[in-house]
CSV table of C-alpha atoms in Angstrom, one decimal:
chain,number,residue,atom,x,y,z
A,1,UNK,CA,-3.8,-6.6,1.9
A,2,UNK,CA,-6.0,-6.9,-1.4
A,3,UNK,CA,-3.8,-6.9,-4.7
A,4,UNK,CA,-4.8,-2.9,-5.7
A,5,UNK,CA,-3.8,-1.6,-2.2
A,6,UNK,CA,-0.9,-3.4,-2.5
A,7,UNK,CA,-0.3,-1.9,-5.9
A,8,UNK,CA,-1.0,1.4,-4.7
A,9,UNK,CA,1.3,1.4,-1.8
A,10,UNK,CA,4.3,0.5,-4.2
A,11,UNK,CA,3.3,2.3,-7.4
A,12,UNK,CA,5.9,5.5,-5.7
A,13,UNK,CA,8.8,2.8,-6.5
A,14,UNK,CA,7.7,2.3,-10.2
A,15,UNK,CA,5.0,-0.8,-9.5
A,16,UNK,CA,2.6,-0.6,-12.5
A,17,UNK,CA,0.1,-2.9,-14.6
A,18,UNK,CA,3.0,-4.7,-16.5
A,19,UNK,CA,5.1,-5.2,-13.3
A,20,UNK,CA,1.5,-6.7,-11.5
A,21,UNK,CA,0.8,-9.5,-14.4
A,22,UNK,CA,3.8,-10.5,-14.6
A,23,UNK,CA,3.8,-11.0,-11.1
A,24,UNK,CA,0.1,-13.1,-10.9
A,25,UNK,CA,2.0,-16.3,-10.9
A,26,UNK,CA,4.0,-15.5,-7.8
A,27,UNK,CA,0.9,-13.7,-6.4
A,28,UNK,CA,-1.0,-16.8,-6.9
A,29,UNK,CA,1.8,-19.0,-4.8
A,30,UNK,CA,1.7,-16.5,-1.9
A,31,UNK,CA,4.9,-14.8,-2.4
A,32,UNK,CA,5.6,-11.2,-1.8
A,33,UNK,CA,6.0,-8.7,-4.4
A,34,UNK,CA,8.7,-5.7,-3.6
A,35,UNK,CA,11.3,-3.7,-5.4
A,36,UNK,CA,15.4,-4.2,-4.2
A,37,UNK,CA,16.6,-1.2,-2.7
A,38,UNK,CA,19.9,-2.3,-1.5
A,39,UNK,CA,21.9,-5.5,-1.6
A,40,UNK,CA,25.1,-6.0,0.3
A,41,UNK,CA,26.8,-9.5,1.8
A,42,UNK,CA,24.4,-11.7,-0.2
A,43,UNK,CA,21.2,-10.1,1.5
A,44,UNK,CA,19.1,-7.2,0.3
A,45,UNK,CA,16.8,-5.1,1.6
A,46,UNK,CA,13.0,-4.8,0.2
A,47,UNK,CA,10.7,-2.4,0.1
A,48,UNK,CA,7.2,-4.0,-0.1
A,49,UNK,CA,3.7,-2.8,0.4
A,50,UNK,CA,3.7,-3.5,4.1
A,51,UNK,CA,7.4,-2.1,5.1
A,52,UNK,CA,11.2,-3.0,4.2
A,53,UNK,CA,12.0,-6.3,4.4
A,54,UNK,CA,15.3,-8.0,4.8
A,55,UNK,CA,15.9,-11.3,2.6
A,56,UNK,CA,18.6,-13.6,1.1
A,57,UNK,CA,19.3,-13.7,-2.1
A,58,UNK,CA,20.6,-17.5,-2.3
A,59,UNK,CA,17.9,-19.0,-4.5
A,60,UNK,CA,19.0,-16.7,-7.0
A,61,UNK,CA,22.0,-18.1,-9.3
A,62,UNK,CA,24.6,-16.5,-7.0
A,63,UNK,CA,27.5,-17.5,-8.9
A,64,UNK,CA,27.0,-15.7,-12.3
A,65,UNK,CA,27.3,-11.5,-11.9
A,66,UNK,CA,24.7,-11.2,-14.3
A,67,UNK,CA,22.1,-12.9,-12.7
A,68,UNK,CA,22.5,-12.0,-9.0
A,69,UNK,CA,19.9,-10.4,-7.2
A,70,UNK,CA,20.8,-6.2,-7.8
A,71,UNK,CA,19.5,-3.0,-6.9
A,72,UNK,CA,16.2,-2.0,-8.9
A,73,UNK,CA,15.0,-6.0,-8.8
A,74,UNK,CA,11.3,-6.3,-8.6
A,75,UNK,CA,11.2,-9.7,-6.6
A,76,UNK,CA,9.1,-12.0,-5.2
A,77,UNK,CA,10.1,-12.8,-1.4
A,78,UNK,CA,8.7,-15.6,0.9
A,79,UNK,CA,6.1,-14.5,3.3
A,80,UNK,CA,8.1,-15.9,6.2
A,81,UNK,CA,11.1,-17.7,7.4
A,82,UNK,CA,14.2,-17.2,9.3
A,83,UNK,CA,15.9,-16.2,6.6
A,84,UNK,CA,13.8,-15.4,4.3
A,85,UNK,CA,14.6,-15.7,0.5
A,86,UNK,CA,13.9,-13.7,-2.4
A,87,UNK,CA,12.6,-16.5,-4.7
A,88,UNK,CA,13.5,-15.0,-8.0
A,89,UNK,CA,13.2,-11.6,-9.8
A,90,UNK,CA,10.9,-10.6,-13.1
A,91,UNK,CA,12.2,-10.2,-16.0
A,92,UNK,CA,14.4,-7.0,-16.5
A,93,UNK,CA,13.2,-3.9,-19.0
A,94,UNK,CA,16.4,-2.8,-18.6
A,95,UNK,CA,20.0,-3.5,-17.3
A,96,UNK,CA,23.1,-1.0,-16.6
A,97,UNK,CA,26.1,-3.1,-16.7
A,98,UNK,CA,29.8,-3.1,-17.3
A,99,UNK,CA,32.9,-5.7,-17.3
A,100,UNK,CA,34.4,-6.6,-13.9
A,101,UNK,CA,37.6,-6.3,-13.1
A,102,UNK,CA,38.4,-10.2,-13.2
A,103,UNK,CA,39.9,-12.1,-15.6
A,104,UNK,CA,36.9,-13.9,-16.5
A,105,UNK,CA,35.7,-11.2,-18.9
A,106,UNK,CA,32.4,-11.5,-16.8
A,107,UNK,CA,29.6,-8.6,-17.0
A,108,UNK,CA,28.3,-7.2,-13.7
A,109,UNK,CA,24.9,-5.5,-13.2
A,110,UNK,CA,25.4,-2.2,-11.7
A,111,UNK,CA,21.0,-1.2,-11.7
A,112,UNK,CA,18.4,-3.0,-12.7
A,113,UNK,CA,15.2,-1.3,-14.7
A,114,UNK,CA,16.5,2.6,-15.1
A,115,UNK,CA,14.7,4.7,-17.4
A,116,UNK,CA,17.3,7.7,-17.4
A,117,UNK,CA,20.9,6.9,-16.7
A,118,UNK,CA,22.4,10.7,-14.7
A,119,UNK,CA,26.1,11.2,-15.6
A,120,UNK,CA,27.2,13.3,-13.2
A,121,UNK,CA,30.8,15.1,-13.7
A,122,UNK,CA,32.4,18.0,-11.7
A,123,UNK,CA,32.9,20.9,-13.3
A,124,UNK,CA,36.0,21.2,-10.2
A,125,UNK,CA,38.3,19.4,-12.7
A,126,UNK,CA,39.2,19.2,-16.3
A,127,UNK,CA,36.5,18.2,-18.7
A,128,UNK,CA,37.9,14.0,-19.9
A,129,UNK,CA,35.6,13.4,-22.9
A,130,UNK,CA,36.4,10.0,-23.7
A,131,UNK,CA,35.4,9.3,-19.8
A,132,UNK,CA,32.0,11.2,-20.3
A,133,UNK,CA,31.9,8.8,-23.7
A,134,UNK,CA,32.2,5.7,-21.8
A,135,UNK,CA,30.0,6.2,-19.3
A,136,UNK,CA,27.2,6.9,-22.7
A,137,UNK,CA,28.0,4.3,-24.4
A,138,UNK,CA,27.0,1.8,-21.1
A,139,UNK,CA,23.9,4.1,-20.5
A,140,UNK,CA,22.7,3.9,-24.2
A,141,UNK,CA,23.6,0.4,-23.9
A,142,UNK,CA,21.4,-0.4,-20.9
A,143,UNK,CA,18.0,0.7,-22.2
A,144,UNK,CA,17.8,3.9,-20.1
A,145,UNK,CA,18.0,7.7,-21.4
A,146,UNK,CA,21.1,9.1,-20.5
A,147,UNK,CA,21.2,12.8,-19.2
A,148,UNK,CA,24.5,14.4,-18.3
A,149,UNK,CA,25.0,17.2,-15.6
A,150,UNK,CA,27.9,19.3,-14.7
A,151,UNK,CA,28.1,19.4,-11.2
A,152,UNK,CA,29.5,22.4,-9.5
A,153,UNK,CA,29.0,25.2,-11.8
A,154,UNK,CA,29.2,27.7,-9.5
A,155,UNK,CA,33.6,27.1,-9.9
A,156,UNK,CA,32.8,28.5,-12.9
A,157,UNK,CA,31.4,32.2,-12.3
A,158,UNK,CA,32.4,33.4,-15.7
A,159,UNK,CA,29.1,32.4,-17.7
A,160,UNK,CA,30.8,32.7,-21.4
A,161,UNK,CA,33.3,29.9,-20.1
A,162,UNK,CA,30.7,28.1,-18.8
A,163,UNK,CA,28.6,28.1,-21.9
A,164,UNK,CA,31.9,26.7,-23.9
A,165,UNK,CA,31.9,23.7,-21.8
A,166,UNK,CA,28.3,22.9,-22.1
A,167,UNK,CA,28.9,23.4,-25.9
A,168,UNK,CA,32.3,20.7,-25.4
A,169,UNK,CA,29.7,18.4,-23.8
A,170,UNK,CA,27.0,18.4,-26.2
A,171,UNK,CA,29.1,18.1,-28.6
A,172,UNK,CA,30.7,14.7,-27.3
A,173,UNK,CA,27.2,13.6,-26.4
A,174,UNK,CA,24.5,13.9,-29.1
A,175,UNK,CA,20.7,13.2,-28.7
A,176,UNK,CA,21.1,13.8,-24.7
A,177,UNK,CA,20.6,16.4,-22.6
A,178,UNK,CA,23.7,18.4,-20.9
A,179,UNK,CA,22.5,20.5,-17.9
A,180,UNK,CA,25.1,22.7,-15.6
A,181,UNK,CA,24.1,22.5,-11.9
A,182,UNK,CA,25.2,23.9,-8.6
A,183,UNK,CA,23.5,21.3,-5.4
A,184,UNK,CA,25.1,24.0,-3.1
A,185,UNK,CA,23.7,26.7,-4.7
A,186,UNK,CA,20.5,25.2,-5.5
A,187,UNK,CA,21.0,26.5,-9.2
A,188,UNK,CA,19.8,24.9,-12.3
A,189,UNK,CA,18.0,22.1,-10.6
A,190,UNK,CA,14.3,22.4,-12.0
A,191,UNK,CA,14.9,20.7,-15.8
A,192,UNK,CA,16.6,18.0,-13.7
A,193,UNK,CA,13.9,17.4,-11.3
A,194,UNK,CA,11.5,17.2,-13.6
A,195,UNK,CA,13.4,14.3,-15.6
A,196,UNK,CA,14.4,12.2,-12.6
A,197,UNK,CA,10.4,12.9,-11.5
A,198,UNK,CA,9.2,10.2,-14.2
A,199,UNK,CA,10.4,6.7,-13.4
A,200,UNK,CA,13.8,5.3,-11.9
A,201,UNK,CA,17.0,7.2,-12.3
A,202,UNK,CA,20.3,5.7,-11.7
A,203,UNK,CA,23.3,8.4,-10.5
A,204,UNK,CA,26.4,7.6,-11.9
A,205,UNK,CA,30.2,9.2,-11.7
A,206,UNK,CA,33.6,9.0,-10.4
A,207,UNK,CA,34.1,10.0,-6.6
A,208,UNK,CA,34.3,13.0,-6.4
A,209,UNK,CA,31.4,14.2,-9.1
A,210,UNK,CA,29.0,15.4,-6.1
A,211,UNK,CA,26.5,12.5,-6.8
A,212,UNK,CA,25.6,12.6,-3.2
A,213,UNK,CA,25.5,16.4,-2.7
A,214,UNK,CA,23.2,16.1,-5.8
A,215,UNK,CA,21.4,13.5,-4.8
A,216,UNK,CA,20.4,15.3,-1.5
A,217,UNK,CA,19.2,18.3,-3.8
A,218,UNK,CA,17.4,15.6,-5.5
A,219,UNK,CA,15.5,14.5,-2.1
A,220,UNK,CA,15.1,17.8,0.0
A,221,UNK,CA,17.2,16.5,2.7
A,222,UNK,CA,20.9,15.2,4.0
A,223,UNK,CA,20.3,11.3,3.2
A,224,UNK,CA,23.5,10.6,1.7
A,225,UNK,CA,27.1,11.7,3.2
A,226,UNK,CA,29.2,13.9,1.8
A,227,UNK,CA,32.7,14.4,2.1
A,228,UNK,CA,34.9,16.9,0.7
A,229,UNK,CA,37.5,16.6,-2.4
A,230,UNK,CA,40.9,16.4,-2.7
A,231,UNK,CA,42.4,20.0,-3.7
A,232,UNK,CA,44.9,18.5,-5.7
A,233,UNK,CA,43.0,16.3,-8.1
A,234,UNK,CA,39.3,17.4,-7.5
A,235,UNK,CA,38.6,13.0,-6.4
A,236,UNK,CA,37.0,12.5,-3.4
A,237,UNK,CA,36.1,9.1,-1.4
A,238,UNK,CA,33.6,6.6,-1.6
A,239,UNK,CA,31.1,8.2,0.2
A,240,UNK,CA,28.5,6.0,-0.9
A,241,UNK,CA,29.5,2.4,-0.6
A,242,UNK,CA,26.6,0.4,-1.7
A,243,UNK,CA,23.7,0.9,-4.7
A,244,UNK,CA,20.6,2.5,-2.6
A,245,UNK,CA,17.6,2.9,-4.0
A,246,UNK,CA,15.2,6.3,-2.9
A,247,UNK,CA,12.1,7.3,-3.2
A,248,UNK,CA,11.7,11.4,-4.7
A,249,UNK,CA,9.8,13.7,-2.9
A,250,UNK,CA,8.4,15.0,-6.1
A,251,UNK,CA,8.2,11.4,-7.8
A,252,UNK,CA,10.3,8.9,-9.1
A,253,UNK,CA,12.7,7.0,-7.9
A,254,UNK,CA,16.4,7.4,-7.7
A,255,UNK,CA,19.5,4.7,-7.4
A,256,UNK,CA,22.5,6.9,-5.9
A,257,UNK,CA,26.0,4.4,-6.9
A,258,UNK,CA,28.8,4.4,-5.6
A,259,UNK,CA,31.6,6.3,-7.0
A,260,UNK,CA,33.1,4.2,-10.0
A,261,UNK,CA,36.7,4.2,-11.2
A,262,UNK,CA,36.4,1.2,-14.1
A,263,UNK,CA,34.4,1.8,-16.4
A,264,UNK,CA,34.3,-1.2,-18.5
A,265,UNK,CA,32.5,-1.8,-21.7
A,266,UNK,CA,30.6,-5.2,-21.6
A,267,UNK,CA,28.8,-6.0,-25.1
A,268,UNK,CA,27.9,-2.6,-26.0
A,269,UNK,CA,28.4,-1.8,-29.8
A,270,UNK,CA,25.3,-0.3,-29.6
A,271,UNK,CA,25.6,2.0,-27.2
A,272,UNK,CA,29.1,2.9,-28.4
A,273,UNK,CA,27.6,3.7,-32.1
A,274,UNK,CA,24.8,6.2,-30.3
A,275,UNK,CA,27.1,7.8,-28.6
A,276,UNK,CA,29.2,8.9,-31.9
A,277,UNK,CA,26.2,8.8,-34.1
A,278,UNK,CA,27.6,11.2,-36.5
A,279,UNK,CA,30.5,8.9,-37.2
A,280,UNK,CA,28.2,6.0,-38.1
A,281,UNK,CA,26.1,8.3,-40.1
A,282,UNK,CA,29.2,9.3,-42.2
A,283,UNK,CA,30.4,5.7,-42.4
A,284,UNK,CA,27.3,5.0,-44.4
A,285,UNK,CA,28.5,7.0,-46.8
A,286,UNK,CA,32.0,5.7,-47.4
A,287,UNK,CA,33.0,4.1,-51.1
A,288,UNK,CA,33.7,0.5,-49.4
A,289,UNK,CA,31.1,-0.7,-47.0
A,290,UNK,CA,33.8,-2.5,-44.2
A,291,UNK,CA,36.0,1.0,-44.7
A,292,UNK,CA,38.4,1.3,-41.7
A,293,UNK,CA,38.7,4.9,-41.7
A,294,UNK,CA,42.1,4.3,-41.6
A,295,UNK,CA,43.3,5.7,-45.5
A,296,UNK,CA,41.0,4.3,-47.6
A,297,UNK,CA,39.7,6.7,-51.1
A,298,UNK,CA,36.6,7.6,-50.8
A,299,UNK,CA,36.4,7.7,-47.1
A,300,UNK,CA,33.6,10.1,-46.0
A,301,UNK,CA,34.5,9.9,-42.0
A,302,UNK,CA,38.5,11.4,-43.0
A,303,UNK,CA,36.8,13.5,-44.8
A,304,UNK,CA,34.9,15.4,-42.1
A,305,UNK,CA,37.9,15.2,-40.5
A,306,UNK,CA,39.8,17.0,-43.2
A,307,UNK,CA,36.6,19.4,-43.7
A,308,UNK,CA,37.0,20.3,-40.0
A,309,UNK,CA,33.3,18.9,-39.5
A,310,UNK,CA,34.3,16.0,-37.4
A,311,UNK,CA,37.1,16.3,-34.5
A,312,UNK,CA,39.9,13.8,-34.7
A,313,UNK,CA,39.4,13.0,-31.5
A,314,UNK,CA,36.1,12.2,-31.4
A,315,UNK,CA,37.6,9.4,-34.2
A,316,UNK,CA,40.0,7.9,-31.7
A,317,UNK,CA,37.9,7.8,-28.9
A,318,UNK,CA,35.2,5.7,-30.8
A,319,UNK,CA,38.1,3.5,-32.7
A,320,UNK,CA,39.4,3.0,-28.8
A,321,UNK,CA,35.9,1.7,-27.8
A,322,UNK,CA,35.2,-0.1,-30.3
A,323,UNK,CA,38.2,-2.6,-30.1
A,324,UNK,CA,37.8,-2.6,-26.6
A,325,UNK,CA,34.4,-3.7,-27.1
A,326,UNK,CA,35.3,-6.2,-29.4
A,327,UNK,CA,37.9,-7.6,-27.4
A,328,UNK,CA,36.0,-7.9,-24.0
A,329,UNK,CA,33.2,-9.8,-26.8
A,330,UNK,CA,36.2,-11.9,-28.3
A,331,UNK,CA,37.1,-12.9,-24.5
A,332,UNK,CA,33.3,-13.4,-23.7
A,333,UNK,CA,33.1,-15.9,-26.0
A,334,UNK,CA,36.1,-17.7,-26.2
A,335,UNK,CA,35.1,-18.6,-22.1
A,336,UNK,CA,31.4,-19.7,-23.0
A,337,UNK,CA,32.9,-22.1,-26.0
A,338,UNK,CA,35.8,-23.1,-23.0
A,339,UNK,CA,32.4,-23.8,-20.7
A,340,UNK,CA,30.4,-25.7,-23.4
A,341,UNK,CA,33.9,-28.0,-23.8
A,342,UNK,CA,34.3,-28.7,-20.1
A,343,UNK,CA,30.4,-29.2,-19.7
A,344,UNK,CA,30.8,-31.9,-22.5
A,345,UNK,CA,33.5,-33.4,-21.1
A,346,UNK,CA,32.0,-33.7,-17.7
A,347,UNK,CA,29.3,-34.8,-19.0
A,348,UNK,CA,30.8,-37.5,-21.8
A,349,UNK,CA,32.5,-39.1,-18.7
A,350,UNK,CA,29.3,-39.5,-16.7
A,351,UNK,CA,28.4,-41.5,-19.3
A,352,UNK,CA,31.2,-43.5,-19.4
A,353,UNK,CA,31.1,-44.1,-15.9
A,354,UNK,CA,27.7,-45.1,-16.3
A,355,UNK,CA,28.3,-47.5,-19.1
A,356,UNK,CA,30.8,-49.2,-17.0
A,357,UNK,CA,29.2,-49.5,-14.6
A,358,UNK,CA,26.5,-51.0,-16.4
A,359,UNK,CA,28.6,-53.7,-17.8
A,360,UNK,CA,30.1,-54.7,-14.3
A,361,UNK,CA,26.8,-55.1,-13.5
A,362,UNK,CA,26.1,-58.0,-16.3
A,363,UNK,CA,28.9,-59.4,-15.6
């Protein structure tokens, strides 16, 4: 297959000009380019211009979350073999990621090279803010444009209170787009599709959201299971288990994740000063330059909160991420310096053991 029909087969997966030249090296050693659509038990499968492939992702640093081979990957794949490896991965444009569970303080790539990050959150339950805020600040974070959509709007047939929780939303989420959807219903849909048509989307959410009844809105046909929600609480199961990665009828491509219940900030001031934007913008206006917002004079961020033009909660949620940030980067680094002393180590009695045995050698 010549190198344009090859590009023209995978361009519906987000292949392009960039992706191609910085694939000509592999190219020229004969490898395979392709695009990760799933990974699971060390192997993943890839979608190339010639089929699906399955390959193992052992040549790629297995050991470090960061750097394991993840959904969204453009790779290049050996042309044969039993196995055969992915050889490595290009260079990321961007990366959703959050902190594992471990006490490692290690980060873990959820989706590689996502343009819009979809927050999706059921309208079956009450409305948690800070969650929706979390979930920003990692998508603002990544790289990608975050949109969010309330799933399930038809639980809320009164149109006035549905307007008041779009308005709550934006609100806690400016500079990104807030849409109310109903997959059942096939309601409020179109804005959606046309956002998720340009590029790769990843779907994000707690189980329960209706990612996957979405996401089958999204394709025009039952490709992810559903199940049904708990009454009591409005959670439902992990219907999806693994990161899948879909081609869209209409264009685009779409990552469906599974449900997540940590949401753990990993490194992302950034993202965490988007999503309250307004607060920065009024810090730059305090008397003292490192103000706390704590009870300082001159304070311009208590004083939107005492003009009524900033919510105090929208103040605790961001102090709340911010030190968690700020730990989980304090933790970070305190295990790269304790990995830089034992490499040292290691490495000062190598050459110990060397000298010695140099000068058993003379003797």
């Amino acid at each position: 297959m010549t190198s344009s029909s090859a590009s023209s087969a995978l361009a519906p997966y987000g292949w392009d000009d960039a992706w191609a030249d910085q694939f000509a090296p592999h190219d020229a050693e004969g490898l395979i380019a392709g695009r990760v659509v799933r990974v699971d038990r060390g192997q993943c499968d890839v979608v190339t211009a010639t089929g699906v492939l399955r390959a193992d992702t052992a040549f790629v640093t297995p050991h470090d979350p960061m750097r394991v081979v993840c959904t969204g990957d453009w790779v290049a794949v050996e042309p044969g073999g039993n196995p055969r490896y992915v050889r490595t991965y290009l260079p990321r444009r961007t990366a959703f990621v959050r902190s594992t569970s471990s006490q490692r303080s290690e980060g873990q790539i959820l989706a590689a090279n996502v343009d819009h990050a979809v927050v999706a959150v059921s309208l079956a339950v009450e409305l948690d803010l800070g969650r929706i805020e979390r979930f920003l600040a990692l998508a603002w974070e990544s790289g990608a444009q975050p949109v969010v959509v309330l799933t399930k709007a038809d639980l809320v047939p009164d149109p006035v209170t549905l307007a008041h929780l779009v308005q709550d939303v934006e609100t806690t989420a400016p500079g990104v787009p807030v849409l109310a959807v109903s997959a059942r219903l096939d309601e409020g849909l179109d804005t959606l599709t046309a956002i998720v048509g340009g590029g790769t989307s990843v779907l994000l959410g707690q189980s329960g959201a209706g990612k996957s009844t979405l996401a089958n809105a999204l394709l025009g046909a039952d490709v992810m299971d559903v199940q049904d929600t708990r009454d009591a609480d409005g959670k439902g199961r992990h219907t999806t288990t693994t990161r899948n990665l879909l081609a869209l009828p209409g264009g685009g491509v779409l990552i469906d994740t599974p449900g997540l219940r940590g949401v753990g900030l990993w490194d992302a001031e950034a993202g965490v000063g988007q999503v309250f934007a307004e607060i920065e913008e009024l810090a730059g206006r305090c008397r003292f330059h490192d103000c706390a917002h704590e009870s300082e004079p001159g304070c311009a961020v208590l004083g939107a909160i005492d003009s009524g033009e900033l919510p105090e909660r929208r103040l605790e949620s961001y102090r709340k991420l911010m030190r968690e940030n700020q730990r989980i980067v304090a933790k970070t680094d305190a295990r790269l310096r304790a990995e830089i002393r034992r490499d040292w180590k290691r490495k000062g009695a190598e050459g110990r053991a060397a000298g010695e045995a140099k000068r058993n050698g003379w003797r």
